[in-house]
Amino acid sequence: MNYLERLKQEAKTRQEQEIKIQQQLEQQRQQFQIEVKPSLEQLQTYLQELSQQLNYLKPNNLVNYKVQGVGNLQNLQQQNYRIATYKELQALKERSYSIYSQDLPEIASNFCLRYECVGQYKIRIEKKKELEINLQKEYLLQHGIRFTCDEYKDDKYNVVKARFLIEPIISIEFEFVGDLETNAIDLKITNFNELGEKVYSLSPQEVNHSFLDELAKYITRQPNHLVLQDKQRQKITPLSAQQKDSLEFEVWLQKMQRKYGESISTTATKSGQDKEDFEEFNEWLRLQEAQLHNISTKASSKNNKKFLHLFKQINPFKKAKLSE
């Protein structure tokens, strides 16, 4: 077989594979339209009616949340229920369904139930280490908590203190997304029992009147028997390249502080936190270190050389020995 004939045979084989893939995809879509889409529409209709009743009755649901570096937010009132459809989410550019093509009809049934837990008073906290300030900002942004931050600098423009004013509002989301590949419904719950995201998988067959009733009790924090199946995947909010570099250096510098003493950092001053809050926040810092270590494993050797070079430039112990 000459070269041109081989190319023709390869093209024919590829075309057959593409046709087979298209047939399989079309079968998945048909099954999705028959099974998943009606269940999504049933969920949306039910939760829309539930939201209307809850907004009218305004039941007294008080919730407490633990916020790292801040403390406990107590007696937050659960309120302001609303449904956001896929088209509304796209219009607001608040979600990106990049795993699907935008012209696919199956994503049109995706929607999100949103509500808030609102407190009466704003919270004021103060941080006195640049690492703590940066990580506190990142933590609040990651969990959608609104805040303002006033930073104070010394004569050398080093940040020596930051005062946060935090809104006592926790936003909650129940996002329902049809999964074409598994022919199931992904339920992503954000900031419900605790801050963060959890993803569950719902079978279309389990969406019935009994399930909806238990789901309503679950949402309103009433005694219930709802059982959700964990999708067994972990979502990590990606950091920008600039955030990674900044936080990785700060975490590395924090390790040097623990090893050699706090005098390494020009911004490291004693905070006025009580012992319990300080230890709790430091535990959270260690968790952030672990996360950053996992993100940057492949580039760790290169980064360590960069940090070591920077440390040699700012190492106060080297200067101290020279002065002796």
mmCIF file of C-alpha atoms in Angstrom:
data_model
loop_
_atom_site.group_PDB
_atom_site.id
_atom_site.type_symbol
_atom_site.label_atom_id
_atom_site.label_comp_id
_atom_site.label_asym_id
_atom_site.label_seq_id
_atom_site.Cartn_x
_atom_site.Cartn_y
_atom_site.Cartn_z
ATOM 1 C CA MET A 1 0.000 0.000 0.000
ATOM 2 C CA ASN A 2 1.440 3.323 -1.067
ATOM 3 C CA TYR A 3 1.601 6.421 1.145
ATOM 4 C CA LEU A 4 -1.524 8.085 -0.280
ATOM 5 C CA GLU A 5 -3.567 4.893 0.203
ATOM 6 C CA ARG A 6 -2.443 4.702 3.840
ATOM 7 C CA LEU A 7 -3.558 8.301 4.394
ATOM 8 C CA LYS A 8 -6.947 7.527 2.872
ATOM 9 C CA GLN A 9 -7.328 4.481 5.112
ATOM 10 C CA GLU A 10 -6.409 6.496 8.211
ATOM 11 C CA ALA A 11 -8.920 9.201 7.218
ATOM 12 C CA LYS A 12 -11.639 6.574 6.739
ATOM 13 C CA THR A 13 -10.900 5.019 10.139
ATOM 14 C CA ARG A 14 -10.994 8.410 11.838
ATOM 15 C CA GLN A 15 -14.301 9.298 10.158
ATOM 16 C CA GLU A 16 -15.817 6.020 11.373
ATOM 17 C CA GLN A 17 -14.643 6.769 14.921
ATOM 18 C CA GLU A 18 -16.095 10.282 14.786
ATOM 19 C CA ILE A 19 -19.441 8.945 13.535
ATOM 20 C CA LYS A 20 -19.492 6.395 16.367
ATOM 21 C CA ILE A 21 -18.735 9.094 18.948
ATOM 22 C CA GLN A 22 -21.495 11.297 17.546
ATOM 23 C CA GLN A 23 -23.972 8.428 17.725
ATOM 24 C CA GLN A 24 -23.048 7.740 21.343
ATOM 25 C CA LEU A 25 -23.369 11.428 22.185
ATOM 26 C CA GLU A 26 -26.773 11.607 20.547
ATOM 27 C CA GLN A 27 -27.913 8.590 22.569
ATOM 28 C CA GLN A 28 -26.695 10.284 25.744
ATOM 29 C CA ARG A 29 -28.592 13.432 24.841
ATOM 30 C CA GLN A 30 -31.788 11.532 24.176
ATOM 31 C CA GLN A 31 -31.498 9.721 27.497
ATOM 32 C CA PHE A 32 -30.732 13.035 29.213
ATOM 33 C CA GLN A 33 -33.839 14.657 27.714
ATOM 34 C CA ILE A 34 -36.025 11.730 28.817
ATOM 35 C CA GLU A 35 -34.661 11.234 32.351
ATOM 36 C CA VAL A 36 -32.606 14.146 33.668
ATOM 37 C CA LYS A 37 -34.288 17.213 32.203
ATOM 38 C CA PRO A 38 -37.790 16.440 33.648
ATOM 39 C CA SER A 39 -36.255 15.909 37.096
ATOM 40 C CA LEU A 40 -34.400 19.227 36.888
ATOM 41 C CA GLU A 41 -37.605 20.989 35.863
ATOM 42 C CA GLN A 42 -39.494 19.328 38.722
ATOM 43 C CA LEU A 43 -36.840 20.484 41.188
ATOM 44 C CA GLN A 44 -36.907 24.035 39.870
ATOM 45 C CA THR A 45 -40.702 24.303 39.971
ATOM 46 C CA TYR A 46 -40.832 22.947 43.518
ATOM 47 C CA LEU A 47 -38.022 25.162 44.846
ATOM 48 C CA GLN A 48 -39.529 28.207 43.144
ATOM 49 C CA GLU A 49 -42.787 27.645 45.018
ATOM 50 C CA LEU A 50 -40.910 26.904 48.231
ATOM 51 C CA SER A 51 -38.976 30.177 47.907
ATOM 52 C CA GLN A 52 -42.200 32.154 47.461
ATOM 53 C CA GLN A 53 -43.745 30.669 50.603
ATOM 54 C CA LEU A 54 -40.605 31.137 52.696
ATOM 55 C CA ASN A 55 -40.212 34.759 51.594
ATOM 56 C CA TYR A 56 -43.827 35.425 52.595
ATOM 57 C CA LEU A 57 -43.836 33.559 55.924
ATOM 58 C CA LYS A 58 -40.259 34.504 56.918
ATOM 59 C CA PRO A 59 -39.685 31.617 59.366
ATOM 60 C CA ASN A 60 -37.286 32.360 62.196
ATOM 61 C CA ASN A 61 -34.281 30.230 61.188
ATOM 62 C CA LEU A 62 -31.206 31.324 63.151
ATOM 63 C CA VAL A 63 -27.823 29.974 62.059
ATOM 64 C CA ASN A 64 -24.282 30.144 63.439
ATOM 65 C CA TYR A 65 -21.091 30.065 61.351
ATOM 66 C CA LYS A 66 -17.446 29.670 62.272
ATOM 67 C CA VAL A 67 -15.209 31.999 60.235
ATOM 68 C CA GLN A 68 -11.458 31.393 60.423
ATOM 69 C CA GLY A 69 -9.536 34.340 61.801
ATOM 70 C CA VAL A 70 -12.770 36.094 62.760
ATOM 71 C CA GLY A 71 -14.626 33.859 65.199
ATOM 72 C CA ASN A 72 -18.252 32.763 65.416
ATOM 73 C CA LEU A 73 -21.010 34.638 63.599
ATOM 74 C CA GLN A 74 -24.086 33.953 65.711
ATOM 75 C CA ASN A 75 -27.834 34.300 65.242
ATOM 76 C CA LEU A 76 -27.789 34.925 61.504
ATOM 77 C CA GLN A 77 -31.312 35.001 60.044
ATOM 78 C CA GLN A 78 -31.862 32.803 56.965
ATOM 79 C CA GLN A 79 -33.801 34.803 54.359
ATOM 80 C CA ASN A 80 -34.133 36.194 50.781
ATOM 81 C CA TYR A 81 -34.752 32.972 48.835
ATOM 82 C CA ARG A 82 -34.604 33.191 45.044
ATOM 83 C CA ILE A 83 -34.083 31.032 41.954
ATOM 84 C CA ALA A 84 -31.485 31.949 39.331
ATOM 85 C CA THR A 85 -31.835 30.160 35.988
ATOM 86 C CA TYR A 86 -28.969 29.241 33.709
ATOM 87 C CA LYS A 87 -29.729 32.142 31.371
ATOM 88 C CA GLU A 88 -29.721 34.587 34.297
ATOM 89 C CA LEU A 89 -26.436 33.209 35.552
ATOM 90 C CA GLN A 90 -24.904 33.544 32.121
ATOM 91 C CA ALA A 91 -26.209 37.098 31.748
ATOM 92 C CA LEU A 92 -24.579 38.058 35.043
ATOM 93 C CA LYS A 93 -21.401 36.178 34.117
ATOM 94 C CA GLU A 94 -21.473 34.503 37.515
ATOM 95 C CA ARG A 95 -20.979 30.948 36.276
ATOM 96 C CA SER A 96 -18.950 29.385 33.504
ATOM 97 C CA TYR A 97 -20.149 26.083 32.139
ATOM 98 C CA SER A 98 -17.010 25.700 30.057
ATOM 99 C CA ILE A 99 -17.249 21.910 30.106
ATOM 100 C CA TYR A 100 -20.196 22.157 27.737
ATOM 101 C CA SER A 101 -20.597 23.844 24.396
ATOM 102 C CA GLN A 102 -22.786 26.909 24.775
ATOM 103 C CA ASP A 103 -25.194 25.758 22.064
ATOM 104 C CA LEU A 104 -26.102 22.484 23.789
ATOM 105 C CA PRO A 105 -29.761 22.383 24.923
ATOM 106 C CA GLU A 106 -29.160 20.183 27.992
ATOM 107 C CA ILE A 107 -27.631 23.012 30.033
ATOM 108 C CA ALA A 108 -30.745 25.175 29.705
ATOM 109 C CA SER A 109 -32.375 23.383 32.658
ATOM 110 C CA ASN A 110 -29.534 24.114 35.080
ATOM 111 C CA PHE A 111 -30.458 26.486 37.892
ATOM 112 C CA CYS A 112 -29.448 27.679 41.344
ATOM 113 C CA LEU A 113 -31.331 28.286 44.601
ATOM 114 C CA ARG A 114 -29.814 31.180 46.521
ATOM 115 C CA TYR A 115 -30.453 32.701 49.921
ATOM 116 C CA GLU A 116 -28.589 34.456 52.705
ATOM 117 C CA CYS A 117 -27.923 34.249 56.423
ATOM 118 C CA VAL A 118 -27.834 37.827 57.715
ATOM 119 C CA GLY A 119 -26.704 39.220 61.061
ATOM 120 C CA GLN A 120 -27.414 42.563 62.693
ATOM 121 C CA TYR A 121 -23.938 43.936 63.337
ATOM 122 C CA LYS A 122 -20.763 44.241 61.304
ATOM 123 C CA ILE A 123 -17.634 42.616 62.681
ATOM 124 C CA ARG A 124 -14.333 44.439 63.188
ATOM 125 C CA ILE A 125 -11.042 42.565 63.441
ATOM 126 C CA GLU A 126 -7.381 43.561 63.270
ATOM 127 C CA LYS A 127 -4.394 41.665 61.838
ATOM 128 C CA LYS A 128 -0.767 42.690 62.371
ATOM 129 C CA LYS A 129 1.183 40.292 60.159
ATOM 130 C CA GLU A 130 1.284 40.636 56.399
ATOM 131 C CA LEU A 131 0.875 36.884 55.936
ATOM 132 C CA GLU A 132 -2.226 36.863 58.126
ATOM 133 C CA ILE A 133 -3.611 39.917 56.319
ATOM 134 C CA ASN A 134 -3.164 38.342 52.875
ATOM 135 C CA LEU A 135 -4.585 34.980 53.861
ATOM 136 C CA GLN A 136 -7.515 36.583 55.678
ATOM 137 C CA LYS A 137 -8.406 38.510 52.530
ATOM 138 C CA GLU A 138 -8.097 35.357 50.417
ATOM 139 C CA TYR A 139 -10.251 33.371 52.831
ATOM 140 C CA LEU A 140 -13.049 35.951 52.903
ATOM 141 C CA LEU A 141 -13.019 36.354 49.118
ATOM 142 C CA GLN A 142 -13.011 32.606 48.586
ATOM 143 C CA HIS A 143 -16.180 32.201 50.650
ATOM 144 C CA GLY A 144 -17.980 35.226 49.246
ATOM 145 C CA ILE A 145 -17.919 37.273 52.452
ATOM 146 C CA ARG A 146 -17.996 41.015 51.795
ATOM 147 C CA PHE A 147 -15.539 43.218 53.680
ATOM 148 C CA THR A 148 -13.481 46.373 53.597
ATOM 149 C CA CYS A 149 -9.862 46.533 54.704
ATOM 150 C CA ASP A 150 -7.822 49.561 55.791
ATOM 151 C CA GLU A 151 -4.073 48.971 55.753
ATOM 152 C CA TYR A 152 -1.550 50.966 57.755
ATOM 153 C CA LYS A 153 2.088 51.293 56.664
ATOM 154 C CA ASP A 154 5.287 52.421 58.320
ATOM 155 C CA ASP A 155 7.787 54.970 56.991
ATOM 156 C CA LYS A 156 9.221 52.334 54.641
ATOM 157 C CA TYR A 157 5.770 51.535 53.231
ATOM 158 C CA ASN A 158 5.656 48.133 54.901
ATOM 159 C CA VAL A 159 2.190 47.025 55.988
ATOM 160 C CA VAL A 160 2.201 46.834 59.780
ATOM 161 C CA LYS A 161 -1.517 46.540 60.499
ATOM 162 C CA ALA A 162 -4.870 46.036 58.799
ATOM 163 C CA ARG A 163 -8.365 46.615 60.118
ATOM 164 C CA PHE A 164 -11.185 44.585 58.568
ATOM 165 C CA LEU A 165 -14.859 45.550 58.614
ATOM 166 C CA ILE A 166 -16.835 42.412 57.741
ATOM 167 C CA GLU A 167 -20.457 42.242 56.616
ATOM 168 C CA PRO A 168 -22.427 39.675 58.676
ATOM 169 C CA ILE A 169 -23.824 37.993 55.554
ATOM 170 C CA ILE A 170 -23.220 34.406 54.449
ATOM 171 C CA SER A 171 -24.445 33.605 50.928
ATOM 172 C CA ILE A 172 -25.752 30.068 50.374
ATOM 173 C CA GLU A 173 -26.232 28.295 47.061
ATOM 174 C CA PHE A 174 -27.818 25.029 45.974
ATOM 175 C CA GLU A 175 -26.728 24.643 42.343
ATOM 176 C CA PHE A 176 -28.343 21.900 40.240
ATOM 177 C CA VAL A 177 -26.441 20.920 37.074
ATOM 178 C CA GLY A 178 -27.323 18.112 34.676
ATOM 179 C CA ASP A 179 -24.370 15.824 33.943
ATOM 180 C CA LEU A 180 -24.647 14.484 30.399
ATOM 181 C CA GLU A 181 -21.853 11.962 30.865
ATOM 182 C CA THR A 182 -23.252 10.266 33.989
ATOM 183 C CA ASN A 183 -26.916 10.979 33.216
ATOM 184 C CA ALA A 184 -27.314 12.341 36.750
ATOM 185 C CA ILE A 185 -27.748 15.683 38.527
ATOM 186 C CA ASP A 186 -24.834 17.322 40.291
ATOM 187 C CA LEU A 187 -25.867 19.237 43.402
ATOM 188 C CA LYS A 188 -23.212 21.692 44.566
ATOM 189 C CA ILE A 189 -23.993 23.157 47.988
ATOM 190 C CA THR A 190 -22.027 26.233 49.066
ATOM 191 C CA ASN A 191 -21.738 27.609 52.637
ATOM 192 C CA PHE A 192 -24.596 25.599 54.122
ATOM 193 C CA ASN A 193 -23.581 23.723 57.280
ATOM 194 C CA GLU A 194 -20.129 25.296 57.112
ATOM 195 C CA LEU A 195 -18.159 27.544 54.800
ATOM 196 C CA GLY A 196 -17.019 25.850 51.615
ATOM 197 C CA GLU A 197 -18.411 23.690 48.827
ATOM 198 C CA LYS A 198 -19.645 20.116 48.742
ATOM 199 C CA VAL A 199 -20.761 18.275 45.612
ATOM 200 C CA TYR A 200 -23.346 15.499 45.588
ATOM 201 C CA SER A 201 -24.831 13.338 42.853
ATOM 202 C CA LEU A 202 -28.593 12.835 42.466
ATOM 203 C CA SER A 203 -30.168 10.104 40.419
ATOM 204 C CA PRO A 204 -33.140 11.401 38.387
ATOM 205 C CA GLN A 205 -35.212 8.487 39.687
ATOM 206 C CA GLU A 206 -34.866 9.597 43.316
ATOM 207 C CA VAL A 207 -36.424 13.007 42.638
ATOM 208 C CA ASN A 208 -39.967 12.338 43.831
ATOM 209 C CA HIS A 209 -42.465 13.918 46.247
ATOM 210 C CA SER A 210 -40.826 12.310 49.286
ATOM 211 C CA PHE A 211 -37.356 13.505 48.249
ATOM 212 C CA LEU A 212 -38.596 17.045 47.608
ATOM 213 C CA ASP A 213 -40.262 17.170 51.013
ATOM 214 C CA GLU A 214 -37.062 16.079 52.764
ATOM 215 C CA LEU A 215 -35.021 18.526 50.673
ATOM 216 C CA ALA A 216 -37.276 21.396 51.769
ATOM 217 C CA LYS A 217 -36.780 20.444 55.416
ATOM 218 C CA TYR A 218 -33.033 20.219 54.852
ATOM 219 C CA ILE A 219 -32.875 23.673 53.254
ATOM 220 C CA THR A 220 -34.855 25.227 56.113
ATOM 221 C CA ARG A 221 -32.805 23.278 58.713
ATOM 222 C CA GLN A 222 -35.740 21.281 60.015
ATOM 223 C CA PRO A 223 -35.402 17.656 61.231
ATOM 224 C CA ASN A 224 -35.179 15.514 58.108
ATOM 225 C CA HIS A 225 -34.086 12.182 56.676
ATOM 226 C CA LEU A 226 -32.403 13.453 53.534
ATOM 227 C CA VAL A 227 -29.460 11.323 52.385
ATOM 228 C CA LEU A 228 -27.130 12.826 49.771
ATOM 229 C CA GLN A 229 -24.507 10.833 47.905
ATOM 230 C CA ASP A 230 -21.097 12.456 47.827
ATOM 231 C CA LYS A 231 -19.772 12.853 44.285
ATOM 232 C CA GLN A 232 -16.313 12.247 45.747
ATOM 233 C CA ARG A 233 -14.536 15.112 44.109
ATOM 234 C CA GLN A 234 -12.755 18.033 45.677
ATOM 235 C CA LYS A 235 -13.017 21.506 44.249
ATOM 236 C CA ILE A 236 -10.111 23.838 44.962
ATOM 237 C CA THR A 237 -10.578 27.441 44.091
ATOM 238 C CA PRO A 238 -7.676 28.221 41.750
ATOM 239 C CA LEU A 239 -5.344 31.051 42.635
ATOM 240 C CA SER A 240 -3.883 33.419 40.075
ATOM 241 C CA ALA A 241 -0.176 33.167 39.278
ATOM 242 C CA GLN A 242 0.455 36.407 41.183
ATOM 243 C CA GLN A 243 -1.465 35.148 44.220
ATOM 244 C CA LYS A 244 0.471 31.869 44.186
ATOM 245 C CA ASP A 245 3.846 33.642 44.055
ATOM 246 C CA SER A 246 2.896 36.061 46.815
ATOM 247 C CA LEU A 247 1.382 33.471 49.137
ATOM 248 C CA GLU A 248 4.076 30.867 48.486
ATOM 249 C CA PHE A 249 6.773 33.364 49.437
ATOM 250 C CA GLU A 250 4.858 34.467 52.528
ATOM 251 C CA VAL A 251 4.344 30.837 53.601
ATOM 252 C CA TRP A 252 8.025 30.090 53.078
ATOM 253 C CA LEU A 253 8.945 33.197 55.041
ATOM 254 C CA GLN A 254 6.564 32.111 57.812
ATOM 255 C CA LYS A 255 8.445 28.815 58.046
ATOM 256 C CA MET A 256 11.700 30.722 58.411
ATOM 257 C CA GLN A 257 10.111 32.822 61.143
ATOM 258 C CA ARG A 258 9.182 29.712 63.079
ATOM 259 C CA LYS A 259 12.671 28.319 62.661
ATOM 260 C CA TYR A 260 14.757 31.418 63.398
ATOM 261 C CA GLY A 261 12.396 33.769 65.183
ATOM 262 C CA GLU A 262 9.910 36.449 64.230
ATOM 263 C CA SER A 263 12.553 39.145 63.698
ATOM 264 C CA ILE A 264 13.038 37.998 60.080
ATOM 265 C CA SER A 265 9.913 39.810 58.885
ATOM 266 C CA THR A 266 9.782 43.567 59.173
ATOM 267 C CA THR A 267 5.989 43.301 59.405
ATOM 268 C CA ALA A 268 5.893 40.647 62.110
ATOM 269 C CA THR A 269 4.611 42.285 65.284
ATOM 270 C CA LYS A 270 2.705 40.816 68.192
ATOM 271 C CA SER A 271 -1.037 40.831 67.727
ATOM 272 C CA GLY A 272 -3.603 41.531 70.385
ATOM 273 C CA GLN A 273 -5.539 38.308 69.798
ATOM 274 C CA ASP A 274 -6.278 36.043 72.677
ATOM 275 C CA LYS A 275 -4.411 32.741 72.861
ATOM 276 C CA GLU A 276 -7.258 30.555 71.624
ATOM 277 C CA ASP A 277 -7.971 32.668 68.541
ATOM 278 C CA PHE A 278 -4.251 32.937 67.766
ATOM 279 C CA GLU A 279 -3.760 29.158 67.913
ATOM 280 C CA GLU A 280 -6.880 28.578 65.815
ATOM 281 C CA PHE A 281 -5.733 31.001 63.136
ATOM 282 C CA ASN A 282 -2.239 29.495 63.103
ATOM 283 C CA GLU A 283 -3.788 26.058 62.541
ATOM 284 C CA TRP A 284 -5.635 27.480 59.563
ATOM 285 C CA LEU A 285 -2.377 28.985 58.280
ATOM 286 C CA ARG A 286 -0.788 25.527 58.423
ATOM 287 C CA LEU A 287 -3.650 24.143 56.329
ATOM 288 C CA GLN A 288 -3.080 26.888 53.765
ATOM 289 C CA GLU A 289 0.600 25.970 53.680
ATOM 290 C CA ALA A 290 -0.319 22.376 52.897
ATOM 291 C CA GLN A 291 -2.659 23.446 50.103
ATOM 292 C CA LEU A 292 -0.059 25.730 48.565
ATOM 293 C CA HIS A 293 2.522 22.946 48.817
ATOM 294 C CA ASN A 294 0.249 20.613 46.842
ATOM 295 C CA ILE A 295 -0.416 23.265 44.183
ATOM 296 C CA SER A 296 3.255 24.075 43.660
ATOM 297 C CA THR A 297 4.890 20.625 43.978
ATOM 298 C CA LYS A 298 6.119 20.566 40.393
ATOM 299 C CA ALA A 299 7.714 24.003 40.665
ATOM 300 C CA SER A 300 8.982 23.652 44.236
ATOM 301 C CA SER A 301 12.656 23.286 43.349
ATOM 302 C CA LYS A 302 12.641 26.417 41.226
ATOM 303 C CA ASN A 303 10.657 28.399 43.808
ATOM 304 C CA ASN A 304 12.915 27.318 46.679
ATOM 305 C CA LYS A 305 15.940 28.670 44.843
ATOM 306 C CA LYS A 306 14.105 31.939 44.260
ATOM 307 C CA PHE A 307 13.024 32.205 47.924
ATOM 308 C CA LEU A 308 16.493 31.254 49.168
ATOM 309 C CA HIS A 309 17.991 34.031 47.071
ATOM 310 C CA LEU A 310 15.483 36.524 48.500
ATOM 311 C CA PHE A 311 16.075 35.253 52.040
ATOM 312 C CA LYS A 312 19.832 35.763 51.702
ATOM 313 C CA GLN A 313 19.153 39.356 50.762
ATOM 314 C CA ILE A 314 16.933 40.043 53.802
ATOM 315 C CA ASN A 315 18.482 37.640 56.341
ATOM 316 C CA PRO A 316 18.900 39.689 59.524
ATOM 317 C CA PHE A 317 21.120 37.085 61.167
ATOM 318 C CA LYS A 318 23.750 37.477 58.486
ATOM 319 C CA LYS A 319 23.778 41.234 59.085
ATOM 320 C CA ALA A 320 23.905 40.683 62.832
ATOM 321 C CA LYS A 321 27.010 38.474 62.516
ATOM 322 C CA LEU A 322 28.728 41.056 60.374
ATOM 323 C CA SER A 323 28.027 43.771 62.885
ATOM 324 C CA GLU A 324 29.534 41.692 65.655
#
